[in-house]
């Protein structure tokens, strides 16, 4: 029987070839162990504290499976059959608490995994993606037109930023990304907005003829756990554009400004999580050159 240590070592061995940007996978902690072939999974219950702002993007409770094991991408002839993943998921789901959403995150390189998960009622929720900071910044076509500018965020923008984040949250909720009608939603959005305007060096807003059209910001250093192998990683916490001005270049201008700031700061990588099924968000980030690394799947 494959041990968790051996499965983790095996996953890290093939990960460095497929996704050099990903940080090494660690030994997960959990309540129940599952195994199938050379795959091992550790299940645990997640209960975000309602007072934590990030809880607005997660269900109140979920049962999560962390999978470790050898390469199932098909590149390694000694890799386990994709059937092992099916057996692992079936074993986990059979013993999971009734009525609790199930979720797991897998590298996008696991060929065959989407079919296995979809056949069992799972849907992609969010994707973690990265973009290397390299080359020279390109001038924004959006800001070259009259009445449009990018500027530093100010304290007067707090309510407007909260409104933009509320639009983003609603769009993600509609796309079933995990965002939900949290009882403290407005309070948490205002808290996020306050943190954005309190550290203006990390944020940029787009203004369209005096209207607050969009906002983008980096997470403050130390507030988001690093998930890549790069020491100089910057995490894009939010990029939100008001619905009436989407698909007009505002978002690309905001991300371009963040990229320029990251380059000036000596960063190597930009990282972001986006709604995998959000019809506006997912195509946008791919157009900006972000490469998907892992995807979170969930079954309600």
PDB file of C-alpha atoms in Angstrom:
ATOM      1  CA  UNK A   1       0.000   0.000   0.000  1.00  0.00           C
ATOM      2  CA  UNK A   2       1.350   3.410  -0.971  1.00  0.00           C
ATOM      3  CA  UNK A   3       2.078   5.669   1.985  1.00  0.00           C
ATOM      4  CA  UNK A   4       1.172   9.348   2.100  1.00  0.00           C
ATOM      5  CA  UNK A   5       4.874  10.279   2.190  1.00  0.00           C
ATOM      6  CA  UNK A   6       5.624   8.193  -0.917  1.00  0.00           C
ATOM      7  CA  UNK A   7       2.574   9.544  -2.759  1.00  0.00           C
ATOM      8  CA  UNK A   8       3.549  13.132  -1.944  1.00  0.00           C
ATOM      9  CA  UNK A   9       7.125  12.557  -3.112  1.00  0.00           C
ATOM     10  CA  UNK A  10       5.833  10.991  -6.333  1.00  0.00           C
ATOM     11  CA  UNK A  11       3.523  13.925  -7.030  1.00  0.00           C
ATOM     12  CA  UNK A  12       6.316  16.421  -6.425  1.00  0.00           C
ATOM     13  CA  UNK A  13       8.597  14.462  -8.749  1.00  0.00           C
ATOM     14  CA  UNK A  14       6.325  14.874 -11.757  1.00  0.00           C
ATOM     15  CA  UNK A  15       5.025  18.299 -10.723  1.00  0.00           C
ATOM     16  CA  UNK A  16       8.413  19.959 -11.202  1.00  0.00           C
ATOM     17  CA  UNK A  17       8.359  18.899 -14.865  1.00  0.00           C
ATOM     18  CA  UNK A  18       4.745  19.823 -15.608  1.00  0.00           C
ATOM     19  CA  UNK A  19       4.409  22.959 -13.469  1.00  0.00           C
ATOM     20  CA  UNK A  20       7.701  24.413 -12.308  1.00  0.00           C
ATOM     21  CA  UNK A  21       5.822  27.434 -10.941  1.00  0.00           C
ATOM     22  CA  UNK A  22       3.901  25.414  -8.346  1.00  0.00           C
ATOM     23  CA  UNK A  23       5.317  25.189  -4.838  1.00  0.00           C
ATOM     24  CA  UNK A  24       6.107  21.648  -3.646  1.00  0.00           C
ATOM     25  CA  UNK A  25       3.074  19.804  -2.342  1.00  0.00           C
ATOM     26  CA  UNK A  26       3.167  19.234   1.411  1.00  0.00           C
ATOM     27  CA  UNK A  27       1.858  16.419   3.596  1.00  0.00           C
ATOM     28  CA  UNK A  28      -1.823  17.193   4.237  1.00  0.00           C
ATOM     29  CA  UNK A  29      -3.512  16.746   7.592  1.00  0.00           C
ATOM     30  CA  UNK A  30      -7.028  15.392   7.889  1.00  0.00           C
ATOM     31  CA  UNK A  31      -9.471  13.091   9.586  1.00  0.00           C
ATOM     32  CA  UNK A  32      -9.709  10.161   7.188  1.00  0.00           C
ATOM     33  CA  UNK A  33      -7.232   8.466   4.853  1.00  0.00           C
ATOM     34  CA  UNK A  34      -8.197   6.891   1.524  1.00  0.00           C
ATOM     35  CA  UNK A  35      -6.081   5.066  -1.031  1.00  0.00           C
ATOM     36  CA  UNK A  36      -6.384   3.488  -4.462  1.00  0.00           C
ATOM     37  CA  UNK A  37      -3.393   2.130  -6.336  1.00  0.00           C
ATOM     38  CA  UNK A  38      -0.589   4.661  -5.900  1.00  0.00           C
ATOM     39  CA  UNK A  39      -2.992   7.492  -5.036  1.00  0.00           C
ATOM     40  CA  UNK A  40      -3.656   8.609  -1.469  1.00  0.00           C
ATOM     41  CA  UNK A  41      -6.268  11.097  -0.288  1.00  0.00           C
ATOM     42  CA  UNK A  42      -6.716  12.808   3.056  1.00  0.00           C
ATOM     43  CA  UNK A  43     -10.178  14.120   3.942  1.00  0.00           C
ATOM     44  CA  UNK A  44     -10.938  16.936   6.380  1.00  0.00           C
ATOM     45  CA  UNK A  45     -13.830  19.233   7.275  1.00  0.00           C
ATOM     46  CA  UNK A  46     -13.554  22.915   6.441  1.00  0.00           C
ATOM     47  CA  UNK A  47     -15.550  25.451   8.434  1.00  0.00           C
ATOM     48  CA  UNK A  48     -14.525  29.057   7.679  1.00  0.00           C
ATOM     49  CA  UNK A  49     -15.071  31.401  10.609  1.00  0.00           C
ATOM     50  CA  UNK A  50     -18.087  33.594   9.690  1.00  0.00           C
ATOM     51  CA  UNK A  51     -16.122  36.650  10.813  1.00  0.00           C
ATOM     52  CA  UNK A  52     -13.338  35.925   8.315  1.00  0.00           C
ATOM     53  CA  UNK A  53     -13.793  38.095   5.226  1.00  0.00           C
ATOM     54  CA  UNK A  54     -12.773  35.289   2.858  1.00  0.00           C
ATOM     55  CA  UNK A  55     -15.717  33.195   4.123  1.00  0.00           C
ATOM     56  CA  UNK A  56     -17.957  35.018   1.606  1.00  0.00           C
ATOM     57  CA  UNK A  57     -16.318  32.919  -1.122  1.00  0.00           C
ATOM     58  CA  UNK A  58     -16.786  29.535   0.556  1.00  0.00           C
ATOM     59  CA  UNK A  59     -19.733  27.449   1.764  1.00  0.00           C
ATOM     60  CA  UNK A  60     -20.263  27.422   5.548  1.00  0.00           C
ATOM     61  CA  UNK A  61     -18.977  23.841   5.688  1.00  0.00           C
ATOM     62  CA  UNK A  62     -17.322  21.505   3.180  1.00  0.00           C
ATOM     63  CA  UNK A  63     -15.580  18.133   3.188  1.00  0.00           C
ATOM     64  CA  UNK A  64     -12.279  18.432   1.322  1.00  0.00           C
ATOM     65  CA  UNK A  65     -10.098  15.689  -0.129  1.00  0.00           C
ATOM     66  CA  UNK A  66      -6.403  16.411  -0.717  1.00  0.00           C
ATOM     67  CA  UNK A  67      -5.030  13.992  -3.322  1.00  0.00           C
ATOM     68  CA  UNK A  68      -1.403  12.945  -3.543  1.00  0.00           C
ATOM     69  CA  UNK A  69       0.150  10.408  -5.879  1.00  0.00           C
ATOM     70  CA  UNK A  70       2.116   9.610  -9.002  1.00  0.00           C
ATOM     71  CA  UNK A  71       1.655  11.242 -12.372  1.00  0.00           C
ATOM     72  CA  UNK A  72      -1.712  10.490 -13.966  1.00  0.00           C
ATOM     73  CA  UNK A  73      -1.104  12.838 -16.900  1.00  0.00           C
ATOM     74  CA  UNK A  74      -0.312   9.936 -19.193  1.00  0.00           C
ATOM     75  CA  UNK A  75       3.282  11.052 -19.784  1.00  0.00           C
ATOM     76  CA  UNK A  76       4.691   8.451 -17.397  1.00  0.00           C
ATOM     77  CA  UNK A  77       4.059   4.825 -18.525  1.00  0.00           C
ATOM     78  CA  UNK A  78       4.278   3.763 -14.878  1.00  0.00           C
ATOM     79  CA  UNK A  79       1.565   6.195 -13.828  1.00  0.00           C
ATOM     80  CA  UNK A  80      -1.606   4.834 -12.212  1.00  0.00           C
ATOM     81  CA  UNK A  81      -4.738   4.280 -14.235  1.00  0.00           C
ATOM     82  CA  UNK A  82      -7.289   7.065 -14.080  1.00  0.00           C
ATOM     83  CA  UNK A  83      -9.567   4.424 -12.599  1.00  0.00           C
ATOM     84  CA  UNK A  84      -7.574   4.743  -9.400  1.00  0.00           C
ATOM     85  CA  UNK A  85      -8.782   8.329  -9.079  1.00  0.00           C
ATOM     86  CA  UNK A  86     -12.370   7.173  -9.642  1.00  0.00           C
ATOM     87  CA  UNK A  87     -11.994   4.527  -6.917  1.00  0.00           C
ATOM     88  CA  UNK A  88     -10.422   7.055  -4.548  1.00  0.00           C
ATOM     89  CA  UNK A  89     -13.244   9.563  -5.021  1.00  0.00           C
ATOM     90  CA  UNK A  90     -15.936   6.890  -4.668  1.00  0.00           C
ATOM     91  CA  UNK A  91     -14.420   5.647  -1.414  1.00  0.00           C
ATOM     92  CA  UNK A  92     -14.206   9.186  -0.042  1.00  0.00           C
ATOM     93  CA  UNK A  93     -17.731  10.176  -1.095  1.00  0.00           C
ATOM     94  CA  UNK A  94     -19.257   7.012   0.360  1.00  0.00           C
ATOM     95  CA  UNK A  95     -18.028   7.853   3.852  1.00  0.00           C
ATOM     96  CA  UNK A  96     -18.499  11.636   3.734  1.00  0.00           C
ATOM     97  CA  UNK A  97     -21.184  13.301   5.930  1.00  0.00           C
ATOM     98  CA  UNK A  98     -24.565  13.549   4.204  1.00  0.00           C
ATOM     99  CA  UNK A  99     -25.638  16.959   2.955  1.00  0.00           C
ATOM    100  CA  UNK A 100     -22.141  18.491   3.123  1.00  0.00           C
ATOM    101  CA  UNK A 101     -20.545  19.784  -0.120  1.00  0.00           C
ATOM    102  CA  UNK A 102     -17.518  17.792  -1.292  1.00  0.00           C
ATOM    103  CA  UNK A 103     -14.511  19.520  -2.826  1.00  0.00           C
ATOM    104  CA  UNK A 104     -11.013  18.761  -4.021  1.00  0.00           C
ATOM    105  CA  UNK A 105      -8.279  20.631  -5.880  1.00  0.00           C
ATOM    106  CA  UNK A 106      -6.261  18.926  -8.595  1.00  0.00           C
ATOM    107  CA  UNK A 107      -3.495  19.984 -10.990  1.00  0.00           C
ATOM    108  CA  UNK A 108      -4.976  20.651 -14.422  1.00  0.00           C
ATOM    109  CA  UNK A 109      -2.459  18.180 -15.914  1.00  0.00           C
ATOM    110  CA  UNK A 110      -4.343  15.164 -14.553  1.00  0.00           C
ATOM    111  CA  UNK A 111      -5.706  13.842 -17.826  1.00  0.00           C
ATOM    112  CA  UNK A 112      -9.026  12.119 -17.528  1.00  0.00           C
ATOM    113  CA  UNK A 113      -9.784  13.700 -14.153  1.00  0.00           C
ATOM    114  CA  UNK A 114     -12.466  16.108 -15.507  1.00  0.00           C
ATOM    115  CA  UNK A 115     -14.456  13.210 -16.978  1.00  0.00           C
ATOM    116  CA  UNK A 116     -14.175  11.215 -13.732  1.00  0.00           C
ATOM    117  CA  UNK A 117     -15.328  14.174 -11.639  1.00  0.00           C
ATOM    118  CA  UNK A 118     -18.122  15.280 -13.977  1.00  0.00           C
ATOM    119  CA  UNK A 119     -19.531  11.742 -14.057  1.00  0.00           C
ATOM    120  CA  UNK A 120     -19.829  11.944 -10.261  1.00  0.00           C
ATOM    121  CA  UNK A 121     -21.610  15.287 -10.179  1.00  0.00           C
ATOM    122  CA  UNK A 122     -18.590  17.524  -9.540  1.00  0.00           C
ATOM    123  CA  UNK A 123     -18.202  20.874 -11.296  1.00  0.00           C
ATOM    124  CA  UNK A 124     -15.141  23.154 -11.546  1.00  0.00           C
ATOM    125  CA  UNK A 125     -15.399  26.044  -9.091  1.00  0.00           C
ATOM    126  CA  UNK A 126     -12.209  28.068  -9.228  1.00  0.00           C
ATOM    127  CA  UNK A 127      -8.873  27.997 -11.013  1.00  0.00           C
ATOM    128  CA  UNK A 128      -5.474  29.074  -9.708  1.00  0.00           C
ATOM    129  CA  UNK A 129      -3.339  30.577 -12.487  1.00  0.00           C
ATOM    130  CA  UNK A 130      -0.060  32.453 -12.887  1.00  0.00           C
ATOM    131  CA  UNK A 131       1.621  34.805 -15.325  1.00  0.00           C
ATOM    132  CA  UNK A 132       5.331  35.470 -15.484  1.00  0.00           C
ATOM    133  CA  UNK A 133       6.448  39.079 -15.167  1.00  0.00           C
ATOM    134  CA  UNK A 134       8.753  39.591 -18.126  1.00  0.00           C
ATOM    135  CA  UNK A 135       9.303  41.837 -21.117  1.00  0.00           C
ATOM    136  CA  UNK A 136       8.482  45.507 -21.411  1.00  0.00           C
ATOM    137  CA  UNK A 137       5.085  46.903 -20.368  1.00  0.00           C
ATOM    138  CA  UNK A 138       2.728  47.711 -23.205  1.00  0.00           C
ATOM    139  CA  UNK A 139       0.904  51.069 -23.253  1.00  0.00           C
ATOM    140  CA  UNK A 140      -2.813  50.819 -22.497  1.00  0.00           C
ATOM    141  CA  UNK A 141      -5.089  51.435 -25.456  1.00  0.00           C
ATOM    142  CA  UNK A 142      -7.939  52.150 -23.039  1.00  0.00           C
ATOM    143  CA  UNK A 143      -6.261  55.128 -21.342  1.00  0.00           C
ATOM    144  CA  UNK A 144      -5.332  56.674 -24.708  1.00  0.00           C
ATOM    145  CA  UNK A 145      -8.967  57.679 -25.282  1.00  0.00           C
ATOM    146  CA  UNK A 146     -10.625  60.796 -23.822  1.00  0.00           C
ATOM    147  CA  UNK A 147     -12.255  60.693 -20.383  1.00  0.00           C
ATOM    148  CA  UNK A 148     -10.413  57.571 -19.221  1.00  0.00           C
ATOM    149  CA  UNK A 149      -7.583  57.281 -16.733  1.00  0.00           C
ATOM    150  CA  UNK A 150      -5.937  55.026 -14.201  1.00  0.00           C
ATOM    151  CA  UNK A 151      -5.160  56.570 -10.834  1.00  0.00           C
ATOM    152  CA  UNK A 152      -4.270  55.774  -7.255  1.00  0.00           C
ATOM    153  CA  UNK A 153      -7.127  54.772  -4.979  1.00  0.00           C
ATOM    154  CA  UNK A 154      -8.189  57.260  -2.276  1.00  0.00           C
ATOM    155  CA  UNK A 155     -10.248  57.107   0.931  1.00  0.00           C
ATOM    156  CA  UNK A 156     -13.172  58.656  -0.984  1.00  0.00           C
ATOM    157  CA  UNK A 157     -13.313  55.522  -3.158  1.00  0.00           C
ATOM    158  CA  UNK A 158     -14.243  53.171  -0.295  1.00  0.00           C
ATOM    159  CA  UNK A 159     -17.973  52.935  -1.031  1.00  0.00           C
ATOM    160  CA  UNK A 160     -17.370  52.729  -4.776  1.00  0.00           C
ATOM    161  CA  UNK A 161     -14.802  49.946  -4.384  1.00  0.00           C
ATOM    162  CA  UNK A 162     -17.217  48.022  -2.149  1.00  0.00           C
ATOM    163  CA  UNK A 163     -19.865  48.392  -4.855  1.00  0.00           C
ATOM    164  CA  UNK A 164     -17.506  47.011  -7.510  1.00  0.00           C
ATOM    165  CA  UNK A 165     -16.630  44.058  -5.278  1.00  0.00           C
ATOM    166  CA  UNK A 166     -20.328  43.437  -4.715  1.00  0.00           C
ATOM    167  CA  UNK A 167     -20.856  43.236  -8.492  1.00  0.00           C
ATOM    168  CA  UNK A 168     -17.929  40.806  -8.759  1.00  0.00           C
ATOM    169  CA  UNK A 169     -19.270  38.666  -5.926  1.00  0.00           C
ATOM    170  CA  UNK A 170     -22.733  38.554  -7.528  1.00  0.00           C
ATOM    171  CA  UNK A 171     -21.261  37.474 -10.876  1.00  0.00           C
ATOM    172  CA  UNK A 172     -19.250  34.705  -9.196  1.00  0.00           C
ATOM    173  CA  UNK A 173     -22.313  33.576  -7.217  1.00  0.00           C
ATOM    174  CA  UNK A 174     -24.352  33.382 -10.439  1.00  0.00           C
ATOM    175  CA  UNK A 175     -21.622  31.191 -11.938  1.00  0.00           C
ATOM    176  CA  UNK A 176     -21.657  28.858  -8.892  1.00  0.00           C
ATOM    177  CA  UNK A 177     -18.025  29.562  -8.021  1.00  0.00           C
ATOM    178  CA  UNK A 178     -18.548  29.233  -4.276  1.00  0.00           C
ATOM    179  CA  UNK A 179     -19.527  32.824  -3.583  1.00  0.00           C
ATOM    180  CA  UNK A 180     -22.767  32.812  -1.605  1.00  0.00           C
ATOM    181  CA  UNK A 181     -25.261  35.036   0.218  1.00  0.00           C
ATOM    182  CA  UNK A 182     -23.264  35.302   3.425  1.00  0.00           C
ATOM    183  CA  UNK A 183     -25.218  37.002   6.263  1.00  0.00           C
ATOM    184  CA  UNK A 184     -22.319  39.441   6.733  1.00  0.00           C
ATOM    185  CA  UNK A 185     -21.678  39.959   3.024  1.00  0.00           C
ATOM    186  CA  UNK A 186     -21.945  43.743   2.907  1.00  0.00           C
ATOM    187  CA  UNK A 187     -19.904  44.098   6.088  1.00  0.00           C
ATOM    188  CA  UNK A 188     -17.110  41.928   4.704  1.00  0.00           C
ATOM    189  CA  UNK A 189     -17.109  43.713   1.345  1.00  0.00           C
ATOM    190  CA  UNK A 190     -16.763  47.058   3.109  1.00  0.00           C
ATOM    191  CA  UNK A 191     -13.914  45.561   5.150  1.00  0.00           C
ATOM    192  CA  UNK A 192     -12.151  44.471   1.961  1.00  0.00           C
ATOM    193  CA  UNK A 193     -12.728  47.929   0.450  1.00  0.00           C
ATOM    194  CA  UNK A 194     -11.257  49.580   3.546  1.00  0.00           C
ATOM    195  CA  UNK A 195      -8.128  47.450   3.287  1.00  0.00           C
ATOM    196  CA  UNK A 196      -7.791  48.376  -0.392  1.00  0.00           C
ATOM    197  CA  UNK A 197      -7.944  52.133   0.217  1.00  0.00           C
ATOM    198  CA  UNK A 198      -5.793  51.923   3.365  1.00  0.00           C
ATOM    199  CA  UNK A 199      -2.807  50.702   1.315  1.00  0.00           C
ATOM    200  CA  UNK A 200      -3.094  52.707  -1.929  1.00  0.00           C
ATOM    201  CA  UNK A 201       0.302  51.565  -3.198  1.00  0.00           C
ATOM    202  CA  UNK A 202      -1.185  48.093  -3.741  1.00  0.00           C
ATOM    203  CA  UNK A 203      -4.249  49.232  -5.717  1.00  0.00           C
ATOM    204  CA  UNK A 204      -5.249  51.055  -8.879  1.00  0.00           C
ATOM    205  CA  UNK A 205      -8.652  52.294 -10.025  1.00  0.00           C
ATOM    206  CA  UNK A 206     -10.001  53.068 -13.482  1.00  0.00           C
ATOM    207  CA  UNK A 207     -12.050  56.208 -13.954  1.00  0.00           C
ATOM    208  CA  UNK A 208     -14.405  56.760 -16.883  1.00  0.00           C
ATOM    209  CA  UNK A 209     -15.623  60.354 -17.219  1.00  0.00           C
ATOM    210  CA  UNK A 210     -15.626  60.642 -13.423  1.00  0.00           C
ATOM    211  CA  UNK A 211     -17.249  57.227 -12.864  1.00  0.00           C
ATOM    212  CA  UNK A 212     -15.364  54.601 -10.848  1.00  0.00           C
ATOM    213  CA  UNK A 213     -15.220  51.979 -13.576  1.00  0.00           C
ATOM    214  CA  UNK A 214     -12.946  49.356 -12.035  1.00  0.00           C
ATOM    215  CA  UNK A 215     -10.435  48.434  -9.361  1.00  0.00           C
ATOM    216  CA  UNK A 216      -7.533  46.000  -9.092  1.00  0.00           C
ATOM    217  CA  UNK A 217      -5.199  45.328  -6.196  1.00  0.00           C
ATOM    218  CA  UNK A 218      -2.470  43.111  -4.862  1.00  0.00           C
ATOM    219  CA  UNK A 219      -2.969  41.300  -1.572  1.00  0.00           C
ATOM    220  CA  UNK A 220      -0.848  42.781   1.194  1.00  0.00           C
ATOM    221  CA  UNK A 221       2.376  40.807   1.730  1.00  0.00           C
ATOM    222  CA  UNK A 222       1.862  37.971   4.192  1.00  0.00           C
ATOM    223  CA  UNK A 223      -1.944  37.920   3.972  1.00  0.00           C
ATOM    224  CA  UNK A 224      -2.161  35.166   1.328  1.00  0.00           C
ATOM    225  CA  UNK A 225      -0.181  31.955   1.717  1.00  0.00           C
ATOM    226  CA  UNK A 226       2.284  31.512  -1.178  1.00  0.00           C
ATOM    227  CA  UNK A 227       1.388  28.684  -3.531  1.00  0.00           C
ATOM    228  CA  UNK A 228       4.196  28.911  -6.049  1.00  0.00           C
ATOM    229  CA  UNK A 229       7.893  28.099  -6.052  1.00  0.00           C
ATOM    230  CA  UNK A 230       8.856  31.714  -6.748  1.00  0.00           C
ATOM    231  CA  UNK A 231      10.126  33.865  -3.890  1.00  0.00           C
ATOM    232  CA  UNK A 232       8.899  37.092  -5.485  1.00  0.00           C
ATOM    233  CA  UNK A 233       5.235  36.317  -6.125  1.00  0.00           C
ATOM    234  CA  UNK A 234       2.466  38.915  -6.059  1.00  0.00           C
ATOM    235  CA  UNK A 235      -1.136  37.762  -5.648  1.00  0.00           C
ATOM    236  CA  UNK A 236      -3.874  39.640  -7.496  1.00  0.00           C
ATOM    237  CA  UNK A 237      -6.620  39.760  -4.884  1.00  0.00           C
ATOM    238  CA  UNK A 238      -9.344  41.521  -6.881  1.00  0.00           C
ATOM    239  CA  UNK A 239      -9.954  42.814 -10.371  1.00  0.00           C
ATOM    240  CA  UNK A 240     -13.488  44.147 -10.690  1.00  0.00           C
ATOM    241  CA  UNK A 241     -15.101  46.175 -13.481  1.00  0.00           C
ATOM    242  CA  UNK A 242     -18.615  47.585 -13.394  1.00  0.00           C
ATOM    243  CA  UNK A 243     -20.927  45.493 -15.565  1.00  0.00           C
ATOM    244  CA  UNK A 244     -21.888  48.286 -17.961  1.00  0.00           C
ATOM    245  CA  UNK A 245     -18.245  48.794 -18.989  1.00  0.00           C
ATOM    246  CA  UNK A 246     -17.026  45.205 -19.182  1.00  0.00           C
ATOM    247  CA  UNK A 247     -15.410  43.891 -22.378  1.00  0.00           C
ATOM    248  CA  UNK A 248     -14.237  47.405 -23.194  1.00  0.00           C
ATOM    249  CA  UNK A 249     -10.606  47.195 -22.138  1.00  0.00           C
ATOM    250  CA  UNK A 250     -10.917  48.410 -18.535  1.00  0.00           C
ATOM    251  CA  UNK A 251      -9.847  45.112 -16.981  1.00  0.00           C
ATOM    252  CA  UNK A 252      -6.882  44.707 -19.339  1.00  0.00           C
ATOM    253  CA  UNK A 253      -5.722  48.236 -18.474  1.00  0.00           C
ATOM    254  CA  UNK A 254      -5.923  47.480 -14.744  1.00  0.00           C
ATOM    255  CA  UNK A 255      -4.002  44.212 -15.046  1.00  0.00           C
ATOM    256  CA  UNK A 256      -1.439  45.937 -17.262  1.00  0.00           C
ATOM    257  CA  UNK A 257      -0.858  48.527 -14.530  1.00  0.00           C
ATOM    258  CA  UNK A 258      -0.449  45.804 -11.888  1.00  0.00           C
ATOM    259  CA  UNK A 259       2.025  44.040 -14.182  1.00  0.00           C
ATOM    260  CA  UNK A 260       4.045  47.254 -14.577  1.00  0.00           C
ATOM    261  CA  UNK A 261       4.138  47.751 -10.810  1.00  0.00           C
ATOM    262  CA  UNK A 262       5.150  44.129 -10.280  1.00  0.00           C
ATOM    263  CA  UNK A 263       7.993  44.553 -12.758  1.00  0.00           C
ATOM    264  CA  UNK A 264       9.164  47.714 -11.017  1.00  0.00           C
ATOM    265  CA  UNK A 265       9.114  45.868  -7.684  1.00  0.00           C
ATOM    266  CA  UNK A 266      11.216  43.011  -9.057  1.00  0.00           C
ATOM    267  CA  UNK A 267       8.448  40.401  -8.872  1.00  0.00           C
ATOM    268  CA  UNK A 268       8.779  37.225 -10.920  1.00  0.00           C
ATOM    269  CA  UNK A 269       5.183  36.047 -11.005  1.00  0.00           C
ATOM    270  CA  UNK A 270       1.589  37.251 -10.776  1.00  0.00           C
ATOM    271  CA  UNK A 271      -0.917  34.783  -9.308  1.00  0.00           C
ATOM    272  CA  UNK A 272      -4.719  34.842  -9.213  1.00  0.00           C
ATOM    273  CA  UNK A 273      -7.779  32.701  -8.459  1.00  0.00           C
ATOM    274  CA  UNK A 274     -10.779  33.117 -10.758  1.00  0.00           C
ATOM    275  CA  UNK A 275     -14.214  31.578 -11.172  1.00  0.00           C
ATOM    276  CA  UNK A 276     -13.754  28.588 -13.463  1.00  0.00           C
ATOM    277  CA  UNK A 277     -17.314  28.772 -14.828  1.00  0.00           C
ATOM    278  CA  UNK A 278     -17.757  32.550 -14.775  1.00  0.00           C
ATOM    279  CA  UNK A 279     -18.306  33.264 -18.514  1.00  0.00           C
ATOM    280  CA  UNK A 280     -16.626  36.664 -18.203  1.00  0.00           C
ATOM    281  CA  UNK A 281     -13.880  35.996 -15.679  1.00  0.00           C
ATOM    282  CA  UNK A 282     -12.281  32.797 -16.999  1.00  0.00           C
ATOM    283  CA  UNK A 283     -11.824  33.958 -20.637  1.00  0.00           C
ATOM    284  CA  UNK A 284     -10.535  37.323 -19.397  1.00  0.00           C
ATOM    285  CA  UNK A 285      -7.674  35.869 -17.356  1.00  0.00           C
ATOM    286  CA  UNK A 286      -6.658  33.514 -20.136  1.00  0.00           C
ATOM    287  CA  UNK A 287      -6.528  36.483 -22.553  1.00  0.00           C
ATOM    288  CA  UNK A 288      -4.213  38.243 -20.095  1.00  0.00           C
ATOM    289  CA  UNK A 289      -1.724  35.401 -20.433  1.00  0.00           C
ATOM    290  CA  UNK A 290      -2.368  33.569 -17.155  1.00  0.00           C
ATOM    291  CA  UNK A 291      -1.610  29.854 -17.150  1.00  0.00           C
ATOM    292  CA  UNK A 292      -3.968  27.599 -15.141  1.00  0.00           C
ATOM    293  CA  UNK A 293      -2.175  25.351 -12.639  1.00  0.00           C
ATOM    294  CA  UNK A 294      -4.871  23.842 -10.418  1.00  0.00           C
ATOM    295  CA  UNK A 295      -8.658  23.691 -10.385  1.00  0.00           C
ATOM    296  CA  UNK A 296     -10.995  23.312  -7.421  1.00  0.00           C
ATOM    297  CA  UNK A 297     -13.934  20.958  -7.997  1.00  0.00           C
ATOM    298  CA  UNK A 298     -17.055  20.807  -5.842  1.00  0.00           C
ATOM    299  CA  UNK A 299     -20.208  18.724  -5.543  1.00  0.00           C
ATOM    300  CA  UNK A 300     -23.128  20.187  -3.623  1.00  0.00           C
TER     301      UNK A 300
END
